[in-house]
Short mmCIF file of C-alpha atoms and ligand atoms in Angstrom, two decimals:
data_model
loop_
_atom_site.label_atom_id
_atom_site.label_comp_id
_atom_site.label_asym_id
_atom_site.label_seq_id
_atom_site.Cartn_x
_atom_site.Cartn_y
_atom_site.Cartn_z
CA MET A 1 24.23 15.58 -5.98
CA LYS A 2 21.02 15.31 -8.07
CA ASP A 3 17.57 15.07 -6.54
CA ILE A 4 16.67 11.52 -5.79
CA ARG A 5 13.08 12.30 -4.71
CA PRO A 6 10.28 13.43 -6.99
CA ILE A 7 10.20 17.10 -7.71
CA LYS A 8 7.09 18.96 -6.48
CA ASP A 9 6.32 21.74 -8.97
CA ASP A 10 2.75 22.56 -9.88
CA SER A 11 3.84 24.40 -13.00
CA ARG A 12 5.14 21.32 -14.75
CA PRO A 13 3.27 18.92 -16.92
CA LYS A 14 2.53 15.76 -15.02
CA VAL A 15 3.46 12.05 -15.65
CA TYR A 16 1.78 9.28 -13.92
CA ILE A 17 3.47 5.93 -13.83
CA GLU A 18 2.13 2.45 -13.24
CA THR A 19 4.64 -0.40 -12.65
CA TYR A 20 3.97 -4.18 -13.24
CA GLY A 21 6.36 -7.07 -12.71
CA CYS A 22 9.70 -7.50 -11.07
CA GLN A 23 11.96 -5.39 -8.85
CA MET A 24 13.98 -4.51 -11.90
CA ASN A 25 10.93 -2.93 -13.40
CA VAL A 26 10.32 -0.86 -10.16
CA ASN A 27 13.88 0.44 -10.48
CA ASP A 28 13.45 1.07 -14.29
CA SER A 29 10.38 3.25 -13.50
CA GLU A 30 12.71 5.29 -11.26
CA VAL A 31 15.09 5.56 -14.11
CA ILE A 32 12.24 6.73 -16.43
CA LEU A 33 11.09 9.37 -13.90
CA SER A 34 14.68 10.70 -13.66
CA ILE A 35 14.79 11.11 -17.44
CA LEU A 36 11.38 12.74 -17.58
CA GLN A 37 12.16 15.09 -14.64
CA ASP A 38 15.12 16.34 -16.61
CA ALA A 39 12.79 16.85 -19.57
CA GLY A 40 10.42 19.07 -17.58
CA TYR A 41 7.91 16.61 -16.10
CA ALA A 42 6.78 16.13 -12.54
CA LEU A 43 5.29 13.00 -10.97
CA THR A 44 1.64 12.69 -10.09
CA GLU A 45 -0.20 9.81 -8.31
CA ASN A 46 -3.35 11.35 -9.79
CA ILE A 47 -3.99 9.86 -13.13
CA GLY A 48 -6.71 12.64 -13.81
CA GLU A 49 -4.17 15.37 -13.76
CA ALA A 50 -1.42 13.57 -15.90
CA SER A 51 -0.73 14.63 -19.35
CA LEU A 52 1.46 11.50 -19.88
CA ILE A 53 0.34 8.19 -18.56
CA LEU A 54 2.86 5.38 -18.60
CA ALA A 55 2.50 1.70 -17.85
CA ASN A 56 5.80 -0.14 -17.35
CA THR A 57 4.84 -3.71 -18.27
CA CYS A 58 5.72 -7.30 -17.69
CA SER A 59 5.41 -10.27 -20.03
CA ILE A 60 6.51 -13.08 -17.72
CA ARG A 61 3.18 -14.79 -17.77
CA ASP A 62 -0.02 -14.34 -19.76
CA ASN A 63 -1.97 -13.10 -16.83
CA ALA A 64 0.59 -10.29 -16.33
CA GLU A 65 -0.03 -9.10 -19.90
CA GLN A 66 -3.86 -9.56 -19.59
CA ARG A 67 -3.90 -7.05 -16.58
CA VAL A 68 -2.13 -4.42 -18.73
CA TRP A 69 -4.68 -4.87 -21.57
CA GLY A 70 -7.41 -4.29 -18.95
CA ARG A 71 -5.63 -1.03 -17.96
CA ILE A 72 -5.26 0.01 -21.65
CA ASP A 73 -8.98 0.00 -21.87
CA GLN A 74 -9.15 2.33 -18.75
CA PHE A 75 -6.68 4.56 -20.33
CA ARG A 76 -9.04 4.77 -23.31
CA LEU A 77 -11.66 6.46 -20.86
CA GLN A 78 -8.97 9.00 -19.82
CA LYS A 79 -8.32 9.84 -23.45
CA GLN A 80 -12.06 10.32 -24.15
CA ARG A 81 -12.27 12.81 -21.45
CA ARG A 82 -9.06 14.58 -22.14
CA PRO A 83 -7.93 13.96 -25.74
CA ASP A 84 -4.48 15.53 -25.26
CA VAL A 85 -3.42 12.86 -22.89
CA LEU A 86 -0.68 10.67 -24.14
CA VAL A 87 -0.32 6.99 -23.22
CA GLY A 88 2.80 5.07 -23.34
CA ILE A 89 3.36 1.37 -22.83
CA VAL A 90 6.90 0.73 -21.80
CA GLY A 91 9.02 -2.26 -20.66
CA CYS A 92 8.73 -5.96 -21.59
CA MET A 93 5.32 -6.06 -23.11
CA ALA A 94 6.37 -3.09 -25.36
CA GLU A 95 9.50 -5.10 -26.46
CA ARG A 96 7.40 -8.22 -27.05
CA LEU A 97 4.33 -6.93 -28.74
CA LYS A 98 5.80 -3.84 -30.46
CA ASP A 99 3.39 -2.29 -32.91
CA LYS A 100 0.55 -4.65 -31.91
CA LEU A 101 0.08 -2.35 -29.02
CA LEU A 102 -0.75 0.43 -31.47
CA ASP A 103 -3.78 -1.46 -32.91
CA SER A 104 -5.56 -0.51 -29.81
CA HIS A 105 -5.66 3.05 -30.99
CA VAL A 106 -5.07 4.13 -27.32
CA VAL A 107 -1.34 3.78 -27.27
CA ASP A 108 0.76 6.80 -28.43
CA ILE A 109 4.21 5.60 -27.29
CA VAL A 110 5.82 2.17 -27.21
CA ALA A 111 9.31 2.00 -25.67
CA GLY A 112 11.36 -1.23 -24.83
CA PRO A 113 13.66 -1.56 -21.73
CA ASP A 114 16.71 -0.12 -23.41
CA SER A 115 15.14 2.97 -25.12
CA TYR A 116 14.07 4.96 -21.93
CA ARG A 117 16.60 7.71 -22.86
CA SER A 118 14.57 8.38 -26.02
CA LEU A 119 11.25 8.93 -24.18
CA PRO A 120 11.39 12.72 -24.28
CA GLU A 121 11.96 12.64 -27.92
CA LEU A 122 9.22 10.07 -28.57
CA VAL A 123 6.88 12.32 -26.56
CA ARG A 124 7.73 15.35 -28.46
CA ASN A 125 7.29 13.53 -31.79
CA VAL A 126 3.91 12.12 -31.13
CA ALA A 127 1.29 13.61 -33.40
CA PRO A 128 -2.30 12.65 -34.38
CA ASP A 129 -2.10 9.54 -36.20
CA SER A 130 1.66 9.38 -35.69
CA PRO A 131 2.40 7.19 -32.60
CA GLN A 132 5.96 6.73 -31.76
CA MET A 133 7.98 3.50 -31.09
CA ASN A 134 11.53 2.65 -30.12
CA VAL A 135 12.11 -1.06 -29.32
CA LEU A 136 15.79 -1.34 -30.11
CA LEU A 137 17.81 -3.51 -27.64
CA SER A 138 21.36 -2.60 -26.74
CA HIS A 139 24.49 -4.31 -25.96
CA GLU A 140 25.82 -1.43 -23.69
CA GLU A 141 22.96 0.45 -22.12
CA THR A 142 22.99 0.14 -18.29
CA TYR A 143 21.65 3.61 -17.45
CA ALA A 144 24.89 3.88 -15.25
CA ASP A 145 24.91 7.68 -15.32
CA ILE A 146 21.27 8.21 -14.46
CA THR A 147 20.33 8.85 -10.85
CA PRO A 148 16.98 6.95 -10.29
CA VAL A 149 14.25 9.25 -8.78
CA ARG A 150 13.02 7.13 -5.83
CA MET A 151 9.36 6.48 -5.62
CA ASP A 152 9.30 4.39 -2.49
CA ARG A 153 7.34 5.68 0.48
CA ASN A 154 9.62 5.03 3.44
CA GLY A 155 13.13 6.09 2.29
CA VAL A 156 14.80 3.14 3.89
CA SER A 157 15.40 0.60 1.23
CA ALA A 158 16.28 1.10 -2.43
CA TYR A 159 17.00 -1.00 -5.54
CA ILE A 160 20.29 -0.64 -7.54
CA SER A 161 20.38 -2.39 -10.93
CA ILE A 162 23.87 -3.77 -11.38
CA MET A 163 23.36 -5.48 -14.75
CA ARG A 164 20.70 -5.85 -17.35
CA GLY A 165 19.55 -8.60 -19.73
CA CYS A 166 20.13 -12.26 -19.43
CA ASN A 167 22.26 -14.82 -21.37
CA ASN A 168 20.55 -17.86 -20.01
CA VAL A 169 18.14 -19.71 -22.29
CA CYS A 170 15.64 -21.24 -19.78
CA SER A 171 13.21 -22.70 -22.23
CA TYR A 172 9.96 -21.31 -20.70
CA CYS A 173 11.31 -17.77 -20.27
CA ILE A 174 10.57 -14.58 -22.25
CA VAL A 175 13.04 -12.37 -20.51
CA PRO A 176 16.03 -12.85 -22.82
CA TYR A 177 13.73 -11.82 -25.70
CA THR A 178 12.40 -8.70 -23.87
CA ARG A 179 15.54 -7.49 -21.94
CA GLY A 180 18.27 -8.61 -24.46
CA VAL A 181 21.79 -9.67 -23.79
CA GLU A 182 23.63 -9.47 -20.43
CA ARG A 183 25.71 -6.34 -19.66
CA SER A 184 27.19 -5.40 -16.24
CA ARG A 185 27.31 -1.77 -15.05
CA ASP A 186 30.51 -0.04 -13.99
CA PRO A 187 31.02 -0.89 -10.26
CA ARG A 188 32.13 2.73 -9.44
CA THR A 189 28.64 4.07 -10.50
CA ILE A 190 27.17 1.37 -8.33
CA VAL A 191 29.20 2.29 -5.31
CA ARG A 192 28.58 6.00 -5.95
CA GLU A 193 24.71 5.48 -6.04
CA ALA A 194 24.84 3.37 -2.93
CA ARG A 195 26.84 6.06 -1.00
CA GLU A 196 24.38 8.75 -2.22
CA LEU A 197 21.42 6.68 -0.88
CA LEU A 198 23.15 6.23 2.47
CA GLU A 199 23.74 10.03 2.57
CA ALA A 200 20.00 10.56 1.85
CA GLY A 201 18.97 8.50 4.70
CA TYR A 202 18.49 5.02 3.11
CA ARG A 203 19.81 1.99 5.17
CA GLU A 204 19.50 -0.83 2.66
CA VAL A 205 20.43 -1.49 -0.97
CA ASN A 206 19.14 -4.45 -3.01
CA LEU A 207 21.56 -5.15 -6.01
CA LEU A 208 19.46 -6.28 -8.84
CA GLY A 209 20.18 -8.53 -11.91
CA GLN A 210 18.55 -11.43 -13.73
CA ASN A 211 21.55 -13.52 -12.74
CA VAL A 212 23.78 -11.57 -10.35
CA ASP A 213 26.35 -14.37 -10.17
CA SER A 214 27.48 -13.65 -13.74
CA TYR A 215 28.03 -9.93 -13.08
CA LEU A 216 31.45 -9.14 -14.60
CA TRP A 217 32.91 -5.72 -15.22
CA LYS A 218 35.94 -5.42 -17.37
CA ASP A 219 37.76 -2.13 -17.22
CA VAL A 220 39.72 -0.59 -20.02
CA ASP A 221 43.00 -1.54 -18.32
CA GLY A 222 42.03 -5.22 -18.23
CA GLN A 223 41.04 -5.22 -14.49
CA THR A 224 37.89 -7.33 -13.71
CA VAL A 225 35.31 -7.12 -10.94
CA GLY A 226 33.09 -10.04 -10.41
CA PHE A 227 29.98 -10.30 -8.15
CA SER A 228 31.83 -11.27 -4.88
CA ARG A 229 34.21 -8.39 -5.16
CA LEU A 230 31.21 -5.95 -6.01
CA LEU A 231 29.39 -7.23 -2.84
CA GLU A 232 32.59 -6.38 -0.84
CA MET A 233 32.86 -2.94 -2.43
CA VAL A 234 29.23 -2.01 -1.49
CA ALA A 235 29.38 -3.66 2.02
CA GLU A 236 32.54 -1.72 2.83
CA ILE A 237 30.69 1.66 2.27
CA SER A 238 29.37 1.56 5.77
CA PRO A 239 28.30 -0.92 8.45
CA GLU A 240 25.04 0.99 8.66
CA LEU A 241 24.17 0.06 5.12
CA ARG A 242 22.80 -3.31 4.68
CA VAL A 243 23.35 -5.05 1.47
CA ARG A 244 20.87 -7.48 -0.34
CA PHE A 245 20.90 -9.04 -3.82
CA SER A 246 18.82 -10.95 -6.22
CA THR A 247 18.59 -13.15 -8.27
CA SER A 248 21.15 -15.97 -7.83
CA HIS A 249 21.17 -18.76 -10.36
CA PRO A 250 21.71 -22.20 -8.88
CA LYS A 251 24.21 -23.19 -11.66
CA ASP A 252 26.45 -20.09 -11.02
CA ILE A 253 26.23 -19.33 -7.26
CA SER A 254 29.92 -19.78 -6.07
CA ASP A 255 31.54 -20.72 -2.85
CA GLU A 256 33.28 -17.29 -3.07
CA VAL A 257 29.92 -15.37 -3.04
CA ILE A 258 28.88 -17.58 0.04
CA TYR A 259 32.02 -16.93 1.89
CA THR A 260 31.92 -13.21 1.12
CA MET A 261 28.41 -13.08 2.59
CA ALA A 262 29.54 -14.80 5.72
CA ARG A 263 32.52 -12.40 6.23
CA TYR A 264 30.33 -9.17 6.21
CA GLU A 265 27.74 -8.52 9.05
CA ASN A 266 26.01 -6.04 6.73
CA ILE A 267 25.46 -8.47 3.80
CA CYS A 268 22.03 -9.94 4.71
CA ARG A 269 21.96 -13.64 5.02
CA HIS A 270 19.33 -14.38 2.50
CA ILE A 271 19.56 -16.10 -0.93
CA HIS A 272 16.76 -16.09 -3.40
CA LEU A 273 17.66 -19.24 -5.39
CA PRO A 274 14.98 -20.09 -8.00
CA VAL A 275 14.81 -23.92 -8.37
CA GLN A 276 11.72 -24.06 -10.71
CA SER A 277 11.36 -27.86 -10.39
CA GLY A 278 12.53 -30.84 -8.35
CA SER A 279 12.55 -33.20 -11.24
CA ASN A 280 15.73 -33.85 -13.28
CA ALA A 281 13.61 -34.49 -16.42
CA MET A 282 11.85 -31.17 -16.03
CA LEU A 283 15.16 -29.24 -15.21
CA GLU A 284 16.81 -30.74 -18.30
CA LYS A 285 13.72 -29.65 -20.41
CA MET A 286 13.73 -26.22 -18.78
CA ARG A 287 17.40 -25.91 -19.87
CA ARG A 288 18.30 -24.92 -16.35
CA LYS A 289 21.72 -26.57 -16.58
CA TYR A 290 21.82 -28.06 -13.11
CA THR A 291 20.19 -31.24 -11.45
CA ARG A 292 18.27 -31.67 -8.28
CA GLU A 293 21.36 -33.17 -6.68
CA TRP A 294 23.45 -30.14 -7.63
CA TYR A 295 20.79 -27.77 -6.38
CA LEU A 296 20.64 -29.62 -3.02
CA GLU A 297 24.49 -29.56 -2.77
CA ARG A 298 24.42 -25.79 -3.13
CA VAL A 299 21.70 -25.55 -0.47
CA GLY A 300 23.94 -27.65 1.73
CA LYS A 301 27.01 -25.38 1.20
CA ILE A 302 24.98 -22.39 2.09
CA ARG A 303 23.55 -23.84 5.29
CA GLU A 304 27.00 -25.27 6.28
CA VAL A 305 28.60 -21.70 5.90
CA MET A 306 25.64 -19.72 7.16
CA PRO A 307 23.22 -21.78 9.23
CA ASP A 308 20.95 -18.78 9.82
CA CYS A 309 20.62 -17.90 6.13
CA GLY A 310 17.25 -17.29 4.65
CA LEU A 311 16.52 -19.43 1.46
CA THR A 312 13.63 -18.54 -0.83
CA THR A 313 12.78 -19.89 -4.28
CA ASP A 314 10.52 -19.80 -7.39
CA ILE A 315 8.59 -22.79 -8.53
CA ILE A 316 6.64 -23.55 -11.72
CA ALA A 317 3.88 -26.05 -11.63
CA GLY A 318 2.75 -27.97 -14.79
CA PHE A 319 5.55 -27.43 -17.20
CA CYS A 320 5.34 -29.20 -20.55
CA GLY A 321 5.10 -33.08 -20.07
CA GLU A 322 5.22 -32.81 -16.20
CA THR A 323 4.10 -36.16 -14.78
CA GLN A 324 2.71 -36.78 -11.28
CA GLN A 325 6.04 -38.18 -10.48
CA ASP A 326 7.83 -35.08 -11.50
CA HIS A 327 5.45 -33.07 -9.36
CA LEU A 328 6.03 -35.32 -6.27
CA ASP A 329 9.74 -34.78 -6.92
CA THR A 330 9.11 -30.90 -6.59
CA LEU A 331 7.25 -31.52 -3.43
CA SER A 332 10.11 -33.64 -1.88
CA LEU A 333 12.71 -31.24 -2.92
CA MET A 334 10.75 -28.44 -1.23
CA GLU A 335 10.82 -30.44 1.95
CA GLU A 336 14.49 -31.28 1.72
CA ALA A 337 15.48 -27.64 1.08
CA ALA A 338 12.97 -26.41 3.71
CA PHE A 339 12.53 -23.13 1.91
CA ASP A 340 11.47 -20.15 4.13
CA ALA A 341 9.25 -18.81 1.45
CA ALA A 342 8.56 -19.20 -2.23
CA PHE A 343 6.98 -17.52 -5.35
CA MET A 344 4.87 -20.12 -7.00
CA PHE A 345 3.36 -20.18 -10.44
CA GLN A 346 1.51 -22.27 -13.06
CA TYR A 347 3.40 -22.58 -16.28
CA SER A 348 2.25 -20.07 -18.89
CA GLU A 349 3.50 -20.72 -22.33
CA ARG A 350 5.21 -17.60 -23.89
CA PRO A 351 5.14 -17.48 -27.78
CA GLY A 352 8.62 -17.56 -29.21
CA THR A 353 10.33 -19.24 -26.38
CA LEU A 354 12.17 -22.53 -26.93
CA ALA A 355 9.47 -24.44 -24.95
CA ALA A 356 6.65 -22.85 -27.00
CA ARG A 357 8.41 -24.00 -30.17
CA LYS A 358 9.52 -27.53 -29.04
CA TYR A 359 7.12 -28.90 -26.36
CA PRO A 360 3.27 -28.97 -26.25
CA ASP A 361 1.76 -27.23 -23.23
CA ASP A 362 0.04 -30.46 -22.35
CA VAL A 363 -0.70 -30.42 -18.63
CA PRO A 364 -4.51 -29.76 -18.36
CA ALA A 365 -5.41 -26.51 -16.74
CA ASP A 366 -7.12 -28.26 -13.75
CA VAL A 367 -3.95 -30.43 -13.14
CA LYS A 368 -1.78 -27.40 -13.19
CA THR A 369 -4.08 -25.62 -10.64
CA ALA A 370 -4.28 -28.64 -8.40
CA ARG A 371 -0.49 -29.12 -8.37
CA LEU A 372 -0.12 -25.57 -7.78
CA ASN A 373 -2.32 -25.64 -4.84
CA GLU A 374 -0.47 -28.51 -3.24
CA ILE A 375 2.83 -26.68 -3.68
CA ILE A 376 1.25 -23.50 -1.99
CA ALA A 377 -0.21 -25.60 0.86
CA LEU A 378 3.21 -27.35 1.37
CA GLN A 379 5.04 -24.09 1.33
CA ASN A 380 2.62 -22.53 3.86
CA ARG A 381 3.53 -25.40 6.20
CA LEU A 382 7.22 -25.00 5.47
CA SER A 383 7.10 -21.27 6.10
CA ARG A 384 5.20 -21.69 9.40
CA GLU A 385 7.78 -24.38 10.58
CA SER A 386 10.54 -22.14 9.60
CA ASN A 387 9.10 -19.26 11.61
CA GLU A 388 8.45 -21.66 14.55
CA ARG A 389 12.13 -22.59 14.61
CA ASP A 390 12.89 -18.79 15.03
CA LEU A 391 10.70 -18.47 18.14
CA GLY A 392 12.84 -17.33 21.06
CA LYS A 393 15.74 -16.05 18.78
CA THR A 394 16.70 -12.46 18.66
CA PHE A 395 17.29 -10.45 15.38
CA LYS A 396 18.66 -7.31 14.15
CA VAL A 397 15.79 -5.68 12.30
CA LEU A 398 15.76 -2.67 9.95
CA VAL A 399 12.64 -0.71 10.69
CA GLU A 400 10.72 -0.20 7.29
CA GLY A 401 7.39 1.37 8.42
CA VAL A 402 4.19 1.35 10.33
CA SER A 403 2.56 -2.06 10.58
CA LYS A 404 -0.75 -2.58 8.75
CA ARG A 405 -2.11 -4.29 11.81
CA SER A 406 -1.91 -1.25 14.10
CA PRO A 407 -0.62 2.27 14.06
CA ASP A 408 1.30 1.60 17.28
CA GLU A 409 3.28 -1.18 15.83
CA LEU A 410 6.20 -1.13 13.25
CA PHE A 411 7.43 -3.68 10.80
CA GLY A 412 10.81 -4.45 9.44
CA ARG A 413 12.98 -7.34 8.22
CA THR A 414 15.50 -9.57 9.60
CA GLY A 415 18.65 -10.12 7.68
CA SER A 416 17.07 -13.50 6.57
CA ASN A 417 14.30 -11.48 5.11
CA LYS A 418 11.56 -12.22 7.47
CA VAL A 419 8.96 -9.74 8.23
CA CYS A 420 8.76 -8.88 12.05
CA VAL A 421 6.02 -6.81 13.64
CA PHE A 422 6.70 -5.18 16.97
CA PRO A 423 5.66 -2.33 19.27
CA SER A 424 6.94 1.07 18.02
CA ALA A 425 8.60 2.24 21.36
CA GLY A 426 9.58 5.48 19.85
CA HIS A 427 11.41 3.93 16.90
CA ARG A 428 11.32 5.16 13.40
CA PRO A 429 11.76 3.83 9.87
CA GLY A 430 15.51 3.45 9.18
CA ASP A 431 16.46 2.54 12.83
CA TYR A 432 17.84 -0.74 13.52
CA VAL A 433 16.35 -2.60 16.58
CA ARG A 434 16.88 -5.85 18.28
CA VAL A 435 13.71 -7.99 18.59
CA GLU A 436 12.92 -11.46 19.92
CA ALA A 437 10.30 -13.43 18.01
CA VAL A 438 7.53 -14.44 20.50
CA SER A 439 4.85 -15.89 18.19
CA CYS A 440 4.29 -16.31 14.51
CA THR A 441 2.07 -16.85 11.47
CA SER A 442 3.30 -18.50 8.29
CA ALA A 443 4.17 -14.88 7.05
CA THR A 444 5.13 -12.81 9.98
CA LEU A 445 7.23 -13.06 13.29
CA ILE A 446 5.33 -11.29 16.03
CA SER A 447 8.20 -9.89 18.11
CA ARG A 448 9.12 -7.72 21.12
CA ILE A 449 11.93 -5.27 21.32
CA VAL A 450 14.87 -6.50 23.54
N1 5AD B 501 5.41 -19.37 -16.79
C1 5AD B 501 5.31 -19.48 -15.45
N2 5AD B 501 6.17 -18.88 -14.59
C2 5AD B 501 7.40 -18.34 -15.25
N3 5AD B 501 8.53 -17.79 -14.62
C3 5AD B 501 9.27 -17.38 -15.73
N4 5AD B 501 8.73 -17.77 -16.83
C4 5AD B 501 7.48 -18.27 -16.53
C5 5AD B 501 6.41 -18.93 -17.41
N5 5AD B 501 6.45 -18.92 -18.65
C6 5AD B 501 8.63 -17.68 -13.22
C7 5AD B 501 9.94 -18.48 -12.80
C8 5AD B 501 10.95 -17.31 -12.55
C9 5AD B 501 9.97 -16.16 -12.01
C10 5AD B 501 10.51 -14.75 -12.12
O1 5AD B 501 8.85 -16.38 -12.93
O2 5AD B 501 9.76 -19.15 -11.68
O3 5AD B 501 11.91 -17.53 -11.62
FE1 SF4 B 502 10.66 -8.37 -15.08
FE2 SF4 B 502 10.63 -10.63 -16.47
FE3 SF4 B 502 8.42 -9.18 -16.05
FE4 SF4 B 502 10.28 -8.39 -17.65
S1 SF4 B 502 9.15 -10.20 -18.01
S2 SF4 B 502 9.09 -7.15 -16.11
S3 SF4 B 502 12.13 -9.08 -16.61
S4 SF4 B 502 9.52 -10.28 -14.47
#
């Protein structure tokens, strides 16, 4: 079995890795570290001793990119102090901006999401005035044979990428352009990775894809494995290993997946189901391929089969042409769906997307901000109400670490993905404990061990 933790070796040259964006990027950084460890590097958390500095970047909204431009300016200072340092920009921003990143004269390496295997070669070939770039997208690359080197702190919960890319064409979204077409990973490599994580002490795996419901593996002999079968295969490894997944697409989440979740105690009852908007006019323009009514039907089905299932979402405020009525439709859908939590954003136009080409970004900035604030305020209330409904209930919680509130308290998550804080009582990260929720905020269930 390969090392799944960073190698400690003072004699090796050091790589420093910063990660922006989604869970998939966090896992990609672990793939990158694996490739670079094989090439002789060791990880450092101290940028000052790194000979290679990497930023694994995100393009989803303009502010995500602006943060990285700010970091590139800081990397310039490192290079002024130590001229031999190499700087690499990898991930979605590398794919989107390509050689524009080289204009900064700070960046030596540009590598897109499908070219991480070539990183050692890119590093070797860098020369003064000869930066290196690989932004080829692939139809096959899933890094299936690479064992990610885990950079999490607690050794309890790990990401496993089950697919890459995205074949949807949501009109606002840059991801299909930066991550390419959808491809699924061989399920045997997924199960093997999950089993190795269990053996290394992990107790939770989070299966990642842009749209997990369209996971589909076709074997050479014509056999196929879909997402619900994959879920079963991973759930059957051990009742001690919890299974989570994200992200589901409302147009694709099937009854089969919902029933499979209900059948296995160790598949966590939580679905992240991004709705984006409650207005049919907006959903149509966003090319989401479902309606408000369809979305609420899916929520009804989930609640019917699993009344205790956690439901979270993503919402975009101020998409092109959004009227006050469209906005009110989003608020009313939030109430009807009674989300437990949400990620909420202002629309940010991404160059090259369908929306950028077809629709003016015409909701004024102050209106976007006001609508987002209303959405956030409503979600705070919904989250608090959801937590209040859980008071007095008991939950099986997987301990993840020591609470930020107090060194004598631990935190962990319920299957429905709520964070619980409770007295340590000798428990440790990786233990399962039963707790009762006794009080709450909008973000946390304050609990006692039962
Ligand atoms: N502007 C704002 N939010 C966006 N998202 C995706 N693209 C954009 C954009 N252009 C949000 C969606 C998605 C989440 C990952 O990011 O809500 O579900
Ligand atoms: Fe992840 Fe999307 Fe950001 Fe790429 S653009 S890092 S896929 S969130």
